[in-house]
Short mmCIF file of C-alpha atoms and ligand atoms in Angstrom, two decimals:
data_model
loop_
_atom_site.label_atom_id
_atom_site.label_comp_id
_atom_site.label_asym_id
_atom_site.label_seq_id
_atom_site.Cartn_x
_atom_site.Cartn_y
_atom_site.Cartn_z
CA MET A 1077 -23.69 11.48 5.77
CA ASP A 1078 -22.21 14.83 5.75
CA PHE A 1079 -20.11 15.73 2.81
CA GLY A 1080 -19.78 19.26 3.79
CA SER A 1081 -16.37 19.70 5.71
CA THR A 1082 -13.27 19.85 3.54
CA ARG A 1083 -12.44 16.23 4.58
CA ASN A 1084 -15.44 14.79 3.69
CA ARG A 1085 -15.63 16.86 0.32
CA LEU A 1086 -12.47 14.86 -0.55
CA ASN A 1087 -14.25 11.76 0.50
CA ARG A 1088 -16.88 12.52 -1.78
CA ALA A 1089 -14.56 13.00 -4.69
CA ASP A 1090 -13.11 9.51 -4.17
CA VAL A 1091 -16.97 8.26 -4.12
CA ASP A 1092 -17.80 10.23 -7.28
CA ASP A 1093 -14.77 8.44 -8.79
CA GLN A 1094 -15.89 5.24 -7.92
CA LEU A 1095 -19.37 5.83 -8.81
CA SER A 1096 -18.40 6.71 -12.19
CA LYS A 1097 -16.70 3.46 -12.67
CA PRO A 1098 -18.82 0.28 -13.74
CA ILE A 1099 -17.74 -1.80 -11.01
CA GLY A 1100 -20.96 -2.81 -9.60
CA ARG A 1101 -23.27 -1.94 -6.64
CA ARG A 1102 -21.17 -4.20 -4.27
CA ILE A 1103 -18.43 -1.69 -4.06
CA ILE A 1104 -20.70 1.43 -3.99
CA ILE A 1105 -22.55 0.15 -1.02
CA GLY A 1106 -18.96 -0.62 0.56
CA ILE A 1107 -17.61 2.97 -0.08
CA VAL A 1108 -20.78 4.66 0.82
CA ALA A 1109 -21.03 2.86 4.00
CA LEU A 1110 -17.37 3.55 4.69
CA GLY A 1111 -17.59 7.00 3.66
CA CYS A 1112 -17.45 8.46 7.04
CA ALA A 1113 -15.47 6.11 9.11
CA GLY A 1114 -13.66 4.77 6.22
CA ILE A 1115 -10.93 6.42 3.90
CA VAL A 1116 -9.25 9.31 5.70
CA PHE A 1117 -8.16 11.42 3.16
CA GLY A 1118 -6.86 13.73 5.99
CA GLU A 1119 -6.48 17.04 4.16
CA SER A 1120 -4.47 18.45 6.99
CA VAL A 1121 -2.07 15.68 6.95
CA GLN A 1122 -2.16 15.58 3.08
CA ARG A 1123 -1.10 19.36 3.05
CA VAL A 1124 1.74 19.12 5.30
CA VAL A 1125 3.03 15.85 3.82
CA GLY A 1126 2.53 17.07 0.21
CA ARG A 1127 4.42 19.99 0.77
CA ALA A 1128 7.25 18.21 2.36
CA ILE A 1129 7.17 15.56 -0.68
CA THR A 1130 7.21 18.87 -2.99
CA LYS A 1131 10.51 19.94 -1.41
CA ILE A 1132 12.25 16.62 -2.06
CA ASN A 1133 10.56 15.40 -4.82
CA PRO A 1134 11.63 16.66 -8.20
CA SER A 1135 8.34 15.66 -9.78
CA GLY A 1136 6.55 18.22 -7.22
CA SER A 1137 8.28 21.36 -9.11
CA GLY A 1138 7.02 22.93 -12.02
CA ILE A 1139 3.44 22.42 -13.25
CA ALA A 1140 2.41 20.00 -10.72
CA SER A 1141 3.13 22.53 -7.67
CA LEU A 1142 0.18 24.59 -9.35
CA PHE A 1143 -2.08 21.95 -8.66
CA PRO A 1144 -1.98 20.98 -4.97
CA GLY A 1145 -2.15 17.25 -4.49
CA ALA A 1146 -1.21 16.30 -8.06
CA ASN A 1147 1.93 13.86 -8.15
CA THR A 1148 1.53 13.67 -4.35
CA PHE A 1149 0.55 10.70 -2.09
CA ARG A 1150 -2.72 10.87 -0.29
CA ILE A 1151 -2.61 9.36 3.13
CA TYR A 1152 -5.25 6.65 3.48
CA THR A 1153 -6.24 4.77 6.56
CA VAL A 1154 -9.39 2.60 6.75
CA THR A 1155 -9.37 2.93 10.87
CA GLY A 1156 -9.95 6.42 11.18
CA SER A 1157 -6.71 6.74 12.89
CA LEU A 1158 -2.91 6.86 11.92
CA PRO A 1159 -1.25 3.94 13.88
CA SER A 1160 2.51 4.59 14.72
CA GLU A 1161 5.02 2.23 16.16
CA SER A 1162 8.88 2.64 16.76
CA THR A 1163 11.69 0.83 14.93
CA LYS A 1164 12.65 -0.16 18.30
CA ALA A 1165 9.26 -1.72 19.09
CA TYR A 1166 8.53 -2.93 15.62
CA THR A 1167 8.40 -6.61 14.77
CA LEU A 1168 7.47 -8.48 11.73
CA LYS A 1169 6.01 -11.98 12.28
CA VAL A 1170 6.56 -14.69 9.44
CA GLY A 1171 4.44 -17.93 10.19
CA GLY A 1172 2.27 -20.12 8.61
CA LEU A 1173 3.26 -22.94 6.23
CA VAL A 1174 7.05 -22.62 6.79
CA ASN A 1175 9.57 -24.51 8.49
CA ARG A 1176 11.18 -21.60 10.40
CA PRO A 1177 8.68 -19.37 11.71
CA THR A 1178 10.50 -16.03 12.58
CA THR A 1179 9.96 -12.58 14.07
CA TYR A 1180 12.23 -10.03 12.67
CA SER A 1181 12.96 -7.00 14.30
CA TYR A 1182 13.51 -3.28 12.40
CA ASN A 1183 17.19 -3.86 12.66
CA ASP A 1184 17.18 -7.73 11.34
CA LEU A 1185 15.26 -6.15 8.29
CA LEU A 1186 18.07 -3.51 7.65
CA ALA A 1187 20.65 -6.07 8.06
CA MET A 1188 19.38 -8.03 5.06
CA PRO A 1189 20.22 -7.91 1.27
CA SER A 1190 18.52 -4.74 0.34
CA VAL A 1191 17.20 -3.58 -3.07
CA ARG A 1192 16.22 -0.44 -4.51
CA LEU A 1193 13.42 0.17 -6.97
CA ASP A 1194 12.32 3.62 -8.42
CA LYS A 1195 8.62 3.27 -9.54
CA ASP A 1196 5.36 4.75 -9.73
CA PHE A 1197 2.70 4.36 -7.15
CA GLN A 1198 -0.70 4.23 -8.65
CA CYS A 1199 -3.94 4.21 -6.63
CA VAL A 1200 -6.99 2.75 -8.29
CA THR A 1201 -8.82 5.79 -7.88
CA GLY A 1202 -6.53 7.39 -10.26
CA TRP A 1203 -3.89 9.44 -8.53
CA ARG A 1204 -0.49 8.52 -9.37
CA VAL A 1205 3.08 9.50 -8.04
CA PRO A 1206 5.69 8.94 -10.78
CA ASN A 1207 9.07 7.50 -9.92
CA VAL A 1208 9.18 6.81 -6.21
CA HIS A 1209 12.18 5.92 -4.34
CA TRP A 1210 11.49 2.57 -2.55
CA GLN A 1211 14.30 0.44 -0.63
CA GLY A 1212 13.40 -2.68 1.42
CA VAL A 1213 14.06 -6.35 1.31
CA LEU A 1214 12.87 -8.68 -1.40
CA LEU A 1215 9.42 -10.42 -0.09
CA SER A 1216 11.04 -13.47 -1.93
CA HIS A 1217 14.29 -13.18 0.33
CA ILE A 1218 12.01 -13.22 3.61
CA LEU A 1219 10.11 -16.33 2.08
CA ASP A 1220 13.34 -18.17 1.35
CA LEU A 1221 14.77 -17.51 5.00
CA SER A 1222 11.39 -18.82 6.34
CA GLN A 1223 11.78 -22.23 4.22
CA VAL A 1224 7.97 -22.52 2.56
CA GLN A 1225 6.42 -25.68 2.76
CA PRO A 1226 5.60 -27.18 -0.74
CA SER A 1227 1.81 -27.17 0.05
CA ALA A 1228 1.91 -23.52 0.26
CA LYS A 1229 0.03 -21.46 -2.52
CA ALA A 1230 -0.53 -17.79 -1.08
CA VAL A 1231 1.03 -15.00 1.35
CA LEU A 1232 -1.28 -13.13 3.59
CA PHE A 1233 -0.27 -9.82 5.21
CA LYS A 1234 -1.70 -8.17 8.26
CA SER A 1235 -1.30 -4.54 9.45
CA PHE A 1236 -0.75 -3.42 12.81
CA ASP A 1237 -3.59 -1.01 12.53
CA GLY A 1238 -5.43 -4.38 13.45
CA VAL A 1239 -8.02 -4.18 10.32
CA TYR A 1240 -6.10 -4.00 7.01
CA THR A 1241 -5.21 -7.33 5.02
CA GLU A 1242 -3.93 -8.29 1.83
CA SER A 1243 -2.75 -11.47 -0.11
CA LEU A 1244 -0.73 -12.21 -2.88
CA THR A 1245 -0.11 -15.58 -4.59
CA LEU A 1246 2.87 -17.33 -3.88
CA ASP A 1247 4.24 -16.70 -7.51
CA GLN A 1248 3.24 -13.11 -7.46
CA ALA A 1249 5.01 -12.84 -4.10
CA LYS A 1250 8.18 -14.09 -5.23
CA ARG A 1251 8.46 -11.39 -8.21
CA SER A 1252 11.54 -9.12 -7.98
CA ASP A 1253 9.31 -5.93 -7.58
CA VAL A 1254 7.41 -7.14 -4.38
CA ILE A 1255 9.36 -5.67 -1.35
CA VAL A 1256 9.13 -5.31 2.10
CA ALA A 1257 9.77 -1.42 2.24
CA TYR A 1258 11.45 0.46 5.06
CA GLU A 1259 12.49 3.49 2.98
CA MET A 1260 10.33 5.56 0.38
CA LEU A 1261 10.55 8.98 -1.09
CA GLY A 1262 14.25 9.60 -1.25
CA ASP A 1263 16.24 8.05 1.11
CA ARG A 1264 14.28 8.39 4.26
CA PRO A 1265 12.69 5.83 6.48
CA ILE A 1266 8.93 5.56 5.72
CA SER A 1267 6.99 7.92 7.88
CA SER A 1268 4.03 6.72 10.08
CA GLU A 1269 1.55 8.29 8.02
CA HIS A 1270 3.03 6.30 4.82
CA GLY A 1271 2.70 2.98 7.02
CA GLY A 1272 6.13 2.99 8.50
CA PRO A 1273 8.38 1.65 9.90
CA VAL A 1274 7.95 -1.09 7.17
CA ARG A 1275 5.20 -1.45 4.70
CA LEU A 1276 4.57 -3.60 1.63
CA TYR A 1277 5.24 -2.38 -1.88
CA VAL A 1278 3.89 -4.08 -4.77
CA ALA A 1279 4.91 -2.34 -7.93
CA PRO A 1280 2.90 -3.96 -10.69
CA MET A 1281 -0.36 -3.71 -8.83
CA TYR A 1282 -2.79 -0.88 -7.45
CA GLY A 1283 -1.79 0.92 -4.38
CA TYR A 1284 -4.36 -1.18 -1.92
CA LYS A 1285 -1.97 -4.10 -2.40
CA SER A 1286 0.82 -2.22 -0.58
CA CYS A 1287 -0.21 -3.06 2.93
CA LYS A 1288 0.99 -0.25 5.38
CA TRP A 1289 2.05 -0.60 8.83
CA LEU A 1290 2.96 -4.32 7.93
CA SER A 1291 3.07 -6.62 11.11
CA GLU A 1292 2.66 -10.16 10.02
CA ILE A 1293 3.22 -12.49 7.08
CA GLU A 1294 1.30 -15.73 6.86
CA ILE A 1295 2.11 -18.32 4.45
CA SER A 1296 -1.18 -20.14 3.36
CA ASP A 1297 -2.70 -22.49 1.04
CA GLN A 1298 -4.94 -19.97 -0.36
CA VAL A 1299 -5.36 -16.32 -1.00
CA VAL A 1300 -7.76 -14.67 1.11
CA PRO A 1301 -9.22 -11.44 -0.17
CA GLY A 1302 -8.29 -8.42 1.44
CA TYR A 1303 -9.96 -5.31 2.91
CA TRP A 1304 -10.84 -3.65 -0.49
CA GLU A 1305 -11.25 -6.77 -2.18
CA ASN A 1306 -14.00 -7.84 0.05
CA LEU A 1307 -15.65 -4.46 -1.06
CA GLY A 1308 -15.28 -5.47 -4.83
CA TYR A 1309 -11.80 -4.64 -5.87
CA ASP A 1310 -10.06 -7.25 -7.97
CA VAL A 1311 -7.82 -9.72 -6.06
CA ASN A 1312 -5.60 -9.70 -9.05
CA ALA A 1313 -4.81 -5.91 -9.05
CA TRP A 1314 -2.67 -5.60 -11.95
CA ILE A 1315 -2.22 -1.73 -12.92
CA GLY A 1316 -3.86 -1.34 -16.37
CA ARG A 1317 -5.51 -4.78 -16.35
CA SER A 1318 -8.00 -4.90 -13.44
CA ASN A 1319 -10.82 -3.11 -12.08
CA GLY A 1320 -11.88 -1.60 -15.42
CA ARG A 1321 -8.90 0.52 -15.64
CA SER A 1322 -6.27 1.16 -18.45
CA ASP A 1323 -3.47 3.20 -16.62
CA ALA A 1324 -0.26 3.15 -18.48
CA PRO A 1325 3.07 3.73 -16.64
CA VAL A 1326 4.22 7.22 -17.32
CA ASP A 1327 7.83 6.12 -17.40
CA GLY A 1328 7.28 3.31 -19.69
CA ALA A 1329 8.72 1.03 -16.78
N1 MTE B 1836 -3.01 -0.50 6.67
C1 MTE B 1836 -3.34 0.03 5.34
N2 MTE B 1836 -2.79 -0.10 4.12
C2 MTE B 1836 -3.01 0.44 3.14
C3 MTE B 1836 -4.17 1.27 3.16
C4 MTE B 1836 -5.01 1.50 4.33
O1 MTE B 1836 -6.05 2.22 4.15
N3 MTE B 1836 -4.43 1.02 5.36
N4 MTE B 1836 -4.45 1.96 2.11
C5 MTE B 1836 -4.42 1.30 0.64
C6 MTE B 1836 -4.26 2.30 -0.46
S1 MTE B 1836 -5.89 1.98 -1.36
C7 MTE B 1836 -3.34 2.93 -0.96
S2 MTE B 1836 -3.63 3.83 -2.60
C8 MTE B 1836 -2.16 3.08 -0.20
C9 MTE B 1836 -1.99 4.65 -0.05
O2 MTE B 1836 -0.48 4.69 0.70
P1 MTE B 1836 -0.29 6.18 1.43
O3 MTE B 1836 -1.41 6.36 2.35
O4 MTE B 1836 1.11 5.80 1.76
O5 MTE B 1836 -0.72 7.09 -0.04
O6 MTE B 1836 -2.10 2.33 0.82
C10 MTE B 1836 -2.67 1.08 0.77
N5 MTE B 1836 -2.27 0.35 2.15
MO1 MO B 1837 -5.78 3.23 -3.18
#
């Protein structure tokens, strides 16, 4: 594997970060195997997006702006490309153990009661963006509309990248800080790099739970480990209480 290019050097930093943690051999093999085709830490994308965020995010001013990449999102995709879909073409399919399987359009989601969350985004590799503005629909609202059947225990998520998956227990999915988001970073639609038009945001858990390019929600009788969880990360991804990490929220939230 070649870690020589800028992009791969950054991948290497992620790999080093993983290797320094006692998560075990499974995950090390997974990360190294994926290193080349895996996380795109797209430096070029990152730089442009980082700059844009610095402009609109006050946390990008001052000291943070002296360290490019500090307090800004890194753009992740496991497929090696950044899928994009127009708001017009976008659909969210909700099915499985429900009485009312439904497919929602982007406008259907916008018309639902919306919630705003101002909360940190924390990746399990260590980077954090404090106090991010998120807006969307409570996942619990969508579950209610679908009329979840009594045998349901979990909620599975699929991305239109065709590869990424995640899941939550039904109890986790009903929390008031878990949303199907269509805005992030300051009253703007979610950009396609960040998983727009619609992504999941699971505030109390590490970033890998927040499935980008969300296209399908399936109510199920059991949790199914997601993409990173098959590579060794914890299925219950509570920030500060999983993956051997002890991150404390910066804003006390
Ligand atoms: N579809 C998809 N969703 C994903 C990922 C991904 O690679 N593909 N990466 C996850 C991880 S590990 C993190 S930290 C966040 C990163 O979100 P960002 O790319 O908007 O910074 O997305 C999560 N959701
Ligand atoms: Mo992450």
